[in-house]
């Protein structure tokens, strides 16, 4: 039996279909999904997960209709405003990772503010991947490694040396990755970091994924046999 994952991660998918099933606009599903973020954050803290990471917006998601993109960014702003106290009260450190150059100055300011205010919180780290893609991360890491070490220094690098150039530097690789909504793909998420991650797929749409569903995924993870290529 595995223990509780140190790092649990979720590809939060199915908001649009959830809204469509109710005859509503897609953005209605995104707003409902914010409640699932709150529920899963609470459940993760309660279970003793140390890092909960959430794929909130991919680099490819910029190609969605402008109104939807704007609403998603607005929801992010609202969540930052509304959840600050809860995060502080529960000792949750807030971190945003991704291509932040593409975010508005206003949103970046709010993110920096909340990251600063929660920097000393140590019960759990909540990582929001925003404007993130795995290929982008690997490429920016490669560029930074070359800039810092030079060609000669890069030649002698081991895989472990590469970790610290990724935006996830200092964060352990996910033990568990959950994807909701029945899709069973990685969608350019943590490509390097998921080398030995356990995947749990569920048909539940993200706005319906709450504490019981999160706990069920932890139970599924606990039953997995992790071998890391070795013979047991
Ligand atoms: C996940 O729900 C939220 C984001 C990707 C931002 P979707 O918006 O992808 O919902 P579906 O997959 O269309 O149902
Ligand atoms: C993946 O969901 C990205 C996020 C959950 C942020 P998508 O809905 O964008 O993925 P695809 O297009 O179905 O692969
Ligand atoms: Mg989707």
Tab-separated table of C-alpha atoms and ligand atoms in Angstrom:
chain	number	residue	atom	x	y	z
A	1	UNK	CA	0.000	0.000	0.000
A	2	UNK	CA	1.194	3.502	-0.839
A	3	UNK	CA	0.787	6.273	1.642
A	4	UNK	CA	-1.019	9.495	0.851
A	5	UNK	CA	0.666	11.063	-2.218
A	6	UNK	CA	3.147	13.786	-1.366
A	7	UNK	CA	2.140	15.507	-4.595
A	8	UNK	CA	-1.337	15.060	-6.047
A	9	UNK	CA	-2.197	16.726	-9.344
A	10	UNK	CA	-5.401	17.210	-11.311
A	11	UNK	CA	-6.207	17.968	-14.938
A	12	UNK	CA	-9.518	19.707	-14.276
A	13	UNK	CA	-11.580	18.888	-17.358
A	14	UNK	CA	-15.244	18.844	-18.371
A	15	UNK	CA	-16.545	22.266	-17.356
A	16	UNK	CA	-17.934	22.993	-20.822
A	17	UNK	CA	-19.771	19.671	-21.083
A	18	UNK	CA	-21.143	20.107	-17.562
A	19	UNK	CA	-22.633	23.464	-18.547
A	20	UNK	CA	-23.911	22.202	-21.891
A	21	UNK	CA	-25.758	19.355	-20.157
A	22	UNK	CA	-27.620	22.040	-18.221
A	23	UNK	CA	-28.372	24.146	-21.284
A	24	UNK	CA	-25.965	26.870	-20.124
A	25	UNK	CA	-22.970	28.703	-21.592
A	26	UNK	CA	-19.540	27.096	-21.117
A	27	UNK	CA	-18.417	29.820	-18.718
A	28	UNK	CA	-21.142	28.740	-16.301
A	29	UNK	CA	-19.234	25.460	-15.957
A	30	UNK	CA	-15.971	27.267	-15.245
A	31	UNK	CA	-17.613	29.205	-12.422
A	32	UNK	CA	-19.016	25.966	-10.962
A	33	UNK	CA	-15.541	24.449	-11.216
A	34	UNK	CA	-14.148	27.003	-8.782
A	35	UNK	CA	-16.192	25.313	-6.031
A	36	UNK	CA	-14.486	21.994	-6.868
A	37	UNK	CA	-11.094	23.682	-6.520
A	38	UNK	CA	-12.081	24.806	-3.047
A	39	UNK	CA	-13.400	21.333	-2.085
A	40	UNK	CA	-10.351	19.467	-3.370
A	41	UNK	CA	-7.950	21.906	-1.713
A	42	UNK	CA	-9.702	21.275	1.595
A	43	UNK	CA	-9.745	17.510	1.079
A	44	UNK	CA	-6.048	17.525	0.188
A	45	UNK	CA	-5.124	19.499	3.313
A	46	UNK	CA	-7.238	17.152	5.442
A	47	UNK	CA	-5.618	14.052	3.918
A	48	UNK	CA	-2.085	15.339	4.496
A	49	UNK	CA	-1.143	15.882	0.846
A	50	UNK	CA	1.838	18.285	0.796
A	51	UNK	CA	1.478	19.589	-2.771
A	52	UNK	CA	-1.765	19.865	-4.712
A	53	UNK	CA	-1.296	21.057	-8.267
A	54	UNK	CA	-4.066	21.977	-10.673
A	55	UNK	CA	-3.906	22.407	-14.444
A	56	UNK	CA	-6.077	25.486	-14.806
A	57	UNK	CA	-5.153	26.839	-18.255
A	58	UNK	CA	-2.868	25.462	-20.934
A	59	UNK	CA	-0.849	27.393	-23.501
A	60	UNK	CA	-3.221	25.885	-26.089
A	61	UNK	CA	-6.243	27.239	-24.191
A	62	UNK	CA	-5.287	30.742	-25.418
A	63	UNK	CA	-6.773	29.608	-28.736
A	64	UNK	CA	-10.282	29.492	-27.254
A	65	UNK	CA	-12.816	32.279	-27.984
A	66	UNK	CA	-11.701	35.584	-26.460
A	67	UNK	CA	-14.780	35.906	-24.263
A	68	UNK	CA	-14.140	32.504	-22.679
A	69	UNK	CA	-10.448	33.272	-22.110
A	70	UNK	CA	-11.344	36.614	-20.523
A	71	UNK	CA	-13.897	34.987	-18.236
A	72	UNK	CA	-11.384	32.347	-17.118
A	73	UNK	CA	-8.828	35.056	-16.255
A	74	UNK	CA	-11.527	37.028	-14.451
A	75	UNK	CA	-12.470	33.928	-12.421
A	76	UNK	CA	-8.817	33.584	-11.466
A	77	UNK	CA	-8.801	37.200	-10.253
A	78	UNK	CA	-11.987	36.640	-8.252
A	79	UNK	CA	-10.689	33.425	-6.701
A	80	UNK	CA	-7.476	35.152	-5.625
A	81	UNK	CA	-9.524	37.902	-4.031
A	82	UNK	CA	-12.007	35.565	-2.307
A	83	UNK	CA	-9.743	32.750	-1.131
A	84	UNK	CA	-6.875	34.693	0.421
A	85	UNK	CA	-8.201	34.382	3.977
A	86	UNK	CA	-9.027	30.673	3.687
A	87	UNK	CA	-5.558	29.906	2.338
A	88	UNK	CA	-3.875	31.836	5.143
A	89	UNK	CA	-6.124	30.295	7.815
A	90	UNK	CA	-5.289	26.795	6.575
A	91	UNK	CA	-1.563	27.331	6.110
A	92	UNK	CA	-1.690	26.902	2.338
A	93	UNK	CA	1.098	28.410	0.230
A	94	UNK	CA	-0.134	29.618	-3.155
A	95	UNK	CA	2.074	29.302	-6.223
A	96	UNK	CA	1.341	29.981	-9.906
A	97	UNK	CA	3.559	28.376	-12.542
A	98	UNK	CA	3.494	28.824	-16.306
A	99	UNK	CA	4.296	31.319	-19.020
A	100	UNK	CA	3.415	34.333	-16.897
A	101	UNK	CA	4.565	36.790	-19.558
A	102	UNK	CA	1.261	36.121	-21.338
A	103	UNK	CA	-0.880	37.102	-18.337
A	104	UNK	CA	-2.133	40.647	-17.824
A	105	UNK	CA	-0.217	43.021	-15.580
A	106	UNK	CA	-3.226	43.217	-13.290
A	107	UNK	CA	-3.487	39.445	-12.885
A	108	UNK	CA	0.277	39.078	-12.430
A	109	UNK	CA	0.129	41.729	-9.712
A	110	UNK	CA	-2.645	39.898	-7.847
A	111	UNK	CA	-0.773	36.582	-8.181
A	112	UNK	CA	2.487	38.080	-6.855
A	113	UNK	CA	0.589	39.616	-3.961
A	114	UNK	CA	-1.027	36.323	-2.902
A	115	UNK	CA	2.203	34.363	-3.444
A	116	UNK	CA	4.009	36.852	-1.222
A	117	UNK	CA	1.352	36.807	1.506
A	118	UNK	CA	1.268	32.986	1.684
A	119	UNK	CA	5.009	32.421	1.160
A	120	UNK	CA	5.583	31.304	4.752
A	121	UNK	CA	2.615	28.873	4.860
A	122	UNK	CA	3.863	25.327	5.242
A	123	UNK	CA	0.950	22.941	5.699
A	124	UNK	CA	0.393	22.465	1.971
A	125	UNK	CA	1.434	24.103	-1.290
A	126	UNK	CA	-1.293	24.751	-3.864
A	127	UNK	CA	0.231	25.059	-7.329
A	128	UNK	CA	-1.895	26.519	-10.113
A	129	UNK	CA	-0.575	25.863	-13.618
A	130	UNK	CA	-1.638	28.848	-15.669
A	131	UNK	CA	-0.632	29.385	-19.289
A	132	UNK	CA	1.427	26.245	-18.881
A	133	UNK	CA	2.539	23.570	-21.285
A	134	UNK	CA	4.999	20.763	-20.753
A	135	UNK	CA	6.848	21.384	-24.011
A	136	UNK	CA	7.168	25.090	-23.202
A	137	UNK	CA	8.555	24.187	-19.774
A	138	UNK	CA	11.187	21.822	-21.181
A	139	UNK	CA	12.235	24.394	-23.795
A	140	UNK	CA	12.541	27.279	-21.321
A	141	UNK	CA	14.531	24.974	-19.023
A	142	UNK	CA	16.895	24.079	-21.843
A	143	UNK	CA	17.435	27.764	-22.696
A	144	UNK	CA	18.125	28.670	-19.077
A	145	UNK	CA	20.509	25.746	-18.644
A	146	UNK	CA	22.506	26.829	-21.688
A	147	UNK	CA	22.560	30.466	-20.531
A	148	UNK	CA	23.755	29.496	-17.067
A	149	UNK	CA	26.174	26.671	-17.824
A	150	UNK	CA	27.284	27.278	-21.382
A	151	UNK	CA	27.545	24.499	-23.971
A	152	UNK	CA	30.320	22.732	-22.089
A	153	UNK	CA	28.365	22.731	-18.823
A	154	UNK	CA	25.267	21.373	-20.538
A	155	UNK	CA	27.202	18.466	-22.005
A	156	UNK	CA	27.924	17.099	-18.534
A	157	UNK	CA	24.320	17.419	-17.268
A	158	UNK	CA	22.442	14.465	-15.812
A	159	UNK	CA	18.624	14.244	-15.797
A	160	UNK	CA	18.561	15.250	-12.122
A	161	UNK	CA	20.515	18.414	-12.969
A	162	UNK	CA	17.802	19.387	-15.443
A	163	UNK	CA	15.003	19.394	-12.823
A	164	UNK	CA	16.075	22.692	-11.346
A	165	UNK	CA	15.595	24.579	-14.614
A	166	UNK	CA	11.978	23.492	-14.972
A	167	UNK	CA	9.387	25.835	-13.468
A	168	UNK	CA	8.624	23.048	-10.971
A	169	UNK	CA	12.139	23.240	-9.467
A	170	UNK	CA	11.995	22.281	-5.792
A	171	UNK	CA	8.585	20.598	-6.126
A	172	UNK	CA	8.633	16.799	-6.081
A	173	UNK	CA	7.250	15.073	-9.194
A	174	UNK	CA	3.538	14.198	-8.940
A	175	UNK	CA	2.850	10.826	-7.339
A	176	UNK	CA	-0.742	10.887	-8.533
A	177	UNK	CA	-2.358	12.563	-11.536
A	178	UNK	CA	-6.145	12.637	-11.786
A	179	UNK	CA	-7.956	13.618	-14.981
A	180	UNK	CA	-11.692	14.170	-14.914
A	181	UNK	CA	-14.333	14.034	-17.669
A	182	UNK	CA	-13.414	10.697	-19.265
A	183	UNK	CA	-10.543	12.003	-21.407
A	184	UNK	CA	-7.438	9.876	-21.072
A	185	UNK	CA	-4.594	12.034	-22.327
A	186	UNK	CA	-1.879	14.320	-20.956
A	187	UNK	CA	-2.747	17.433	-23.069
A	188	UNK	CA	0.760	18.903	-22.815
A	189	UNK	CA	0.763	18.939	-19.018
A	190	UNK	CA	3.785	17.884	-16.913
A	191	UNK	CA	5.576	15.831	-19.575
A	192	UNK	CA	8.979	15.519	-17.914
A	193	UNK	CA	7.674	15.409	-14.359
A	194	UNK	CA	5.130	12.586	-14.909
A	195	UNK	CA	7.766	9.965	-15.772
A	196	UNK	CA	6.609	7.679	-12.905
A	197	UNK	CA	3.301	9.239	-11.915
A	198	UNK	CA	0.253	7.051	-11.262
A	199	UNK	CA	-2.713	8.096	-13.435
A	200	UNK	CA	-6.335	7.948	-12.302
A	201	UNK	CA	-9.024	8.683	-14.887
A	202	UNK	CA	-12.637	9.299	-13.990
A	203	UNK	CA	-15.747	10.079	-16.041
A	204	UNK	CA	-16.903	12.612	-13.437
A	205	UNK	CA	-16.950	16.151	-14.876
A	206	UNK	CA	-14.838	18.674	-12.989
A	207	UNK	CA	-17.715	20.697	-11.436
A	208	UNK	CA	-19.020	17.418	-9.934
A	209	UNK	CA	-15.600	16.365	-8.608
A	210	UNK	CA	-15.733	17.118	-4.898
A	211	UNK	CA	-14.348	15.684	-1.640
A	212	UNK	CA	-15.737	12.109	-1.984
A	213	UNK	CA	-14.385	11.845	-5.522
A	214	UNK	CA	-10.990	13.186	-4.446
A	215	UNK	CA	-10.835	10.709	-1.566
A	216	UNK	CA	-11.769	7.864	-3.929
A	217	UNK	CA	-8.815	8.809	-6.145
A	218	UNK	CA	-6.508	8.747	-3.104
A	219	UNK	CA	-7.810	5.257	-2.279
A	220	UNK	CA	-7.177	4.108	-5.848
A	221	UNK	CA	-3.639	5.496	-5.625
A	222	UNK	CA	-3.073	3.655	-2.337
A	223	UNK	CA	-3.784	0.330	-4.042
A	224	UNK	CA	-1.235	0.835	-6.841
A	225	UNK	CA	2.045	-1.055	-6.993
A	226	UNK	CA	4.812	1.394	-7.921
A	227	UNK	CA	7.842	-0.388	-9.325
A	228	UNK	CA	9.952	2.291	-11.026
A	229	UNK	CA	11.221	-0.202	-13.556
A	230	UNK	CA	12.536	-2.577	-10.925
A	231	UNK	CA	11.517	-6.124	-10.056
A	232	UNK	CA	9.770	-6.505	-6.712
B	1	LIG	C1	-11.694	22.477	-18.297
B	1	LIG	O1	-12.950	22.339	-18.858
B	1	LIG	C2	-11.296	23.926	-18.098
B	1	LIG	C3	-10.222	24.377	-18.986
B	1	LIG	C4	-9.595	23.639	-19.853
B	1	LIG	C5	-9.833	25.769	-18.885
B	1	LIG	P1	-13.200	22.511	-20.415
B	1	LIG	O2	-13.500	23.941	-20.688
B	1	LIG	O3	-12.079	21.936	-21.196
B	1	LIG	O4	-14.521	21.637	-20.601
B	1	LIG	P2	-14.851	20.650	-21.778
B	1	LIG	O5	-13.701	19.702	-21.904
B	1	LIG	O6	-15.017	21.463	-23.008
B	1	LIG	O7	-16.111	19.959	-21.348
B	2	LIG	C1	-6.598	20.352	-20.609
B	2	LIG	O1	-7.945	20.419	-20.956
B	2	LIG	C2	-6.145	21.676	-20.057
B	2	LIG	C3	-6.705	22.038	-18.758
B	2	LIG	C4	-7.490	21.301	-18.022
B	2	LIG	C5	-6.305	23.320	-18.265
B	2	LIG	P1	-8.391	20.700	-22.459
B	2	LIG	O2	-9.865	20.595	-22.471
B	2	LIG	O3	-7.792	21.965	-22.934
B	2	LIG	O4	-7.695	19.474	-23.215
B	2	LIG	P2	-8.028	18.804	-24.617
B	2	LIG	O5	-8.099	19.892	-25.635
B	2	LIG	O6	-9.340	18.103	-24.460
B	2	LIG	O7	-6.919	17.844	-24.832
B	3	LIG	MG1	-11.683	20.100	-21.944
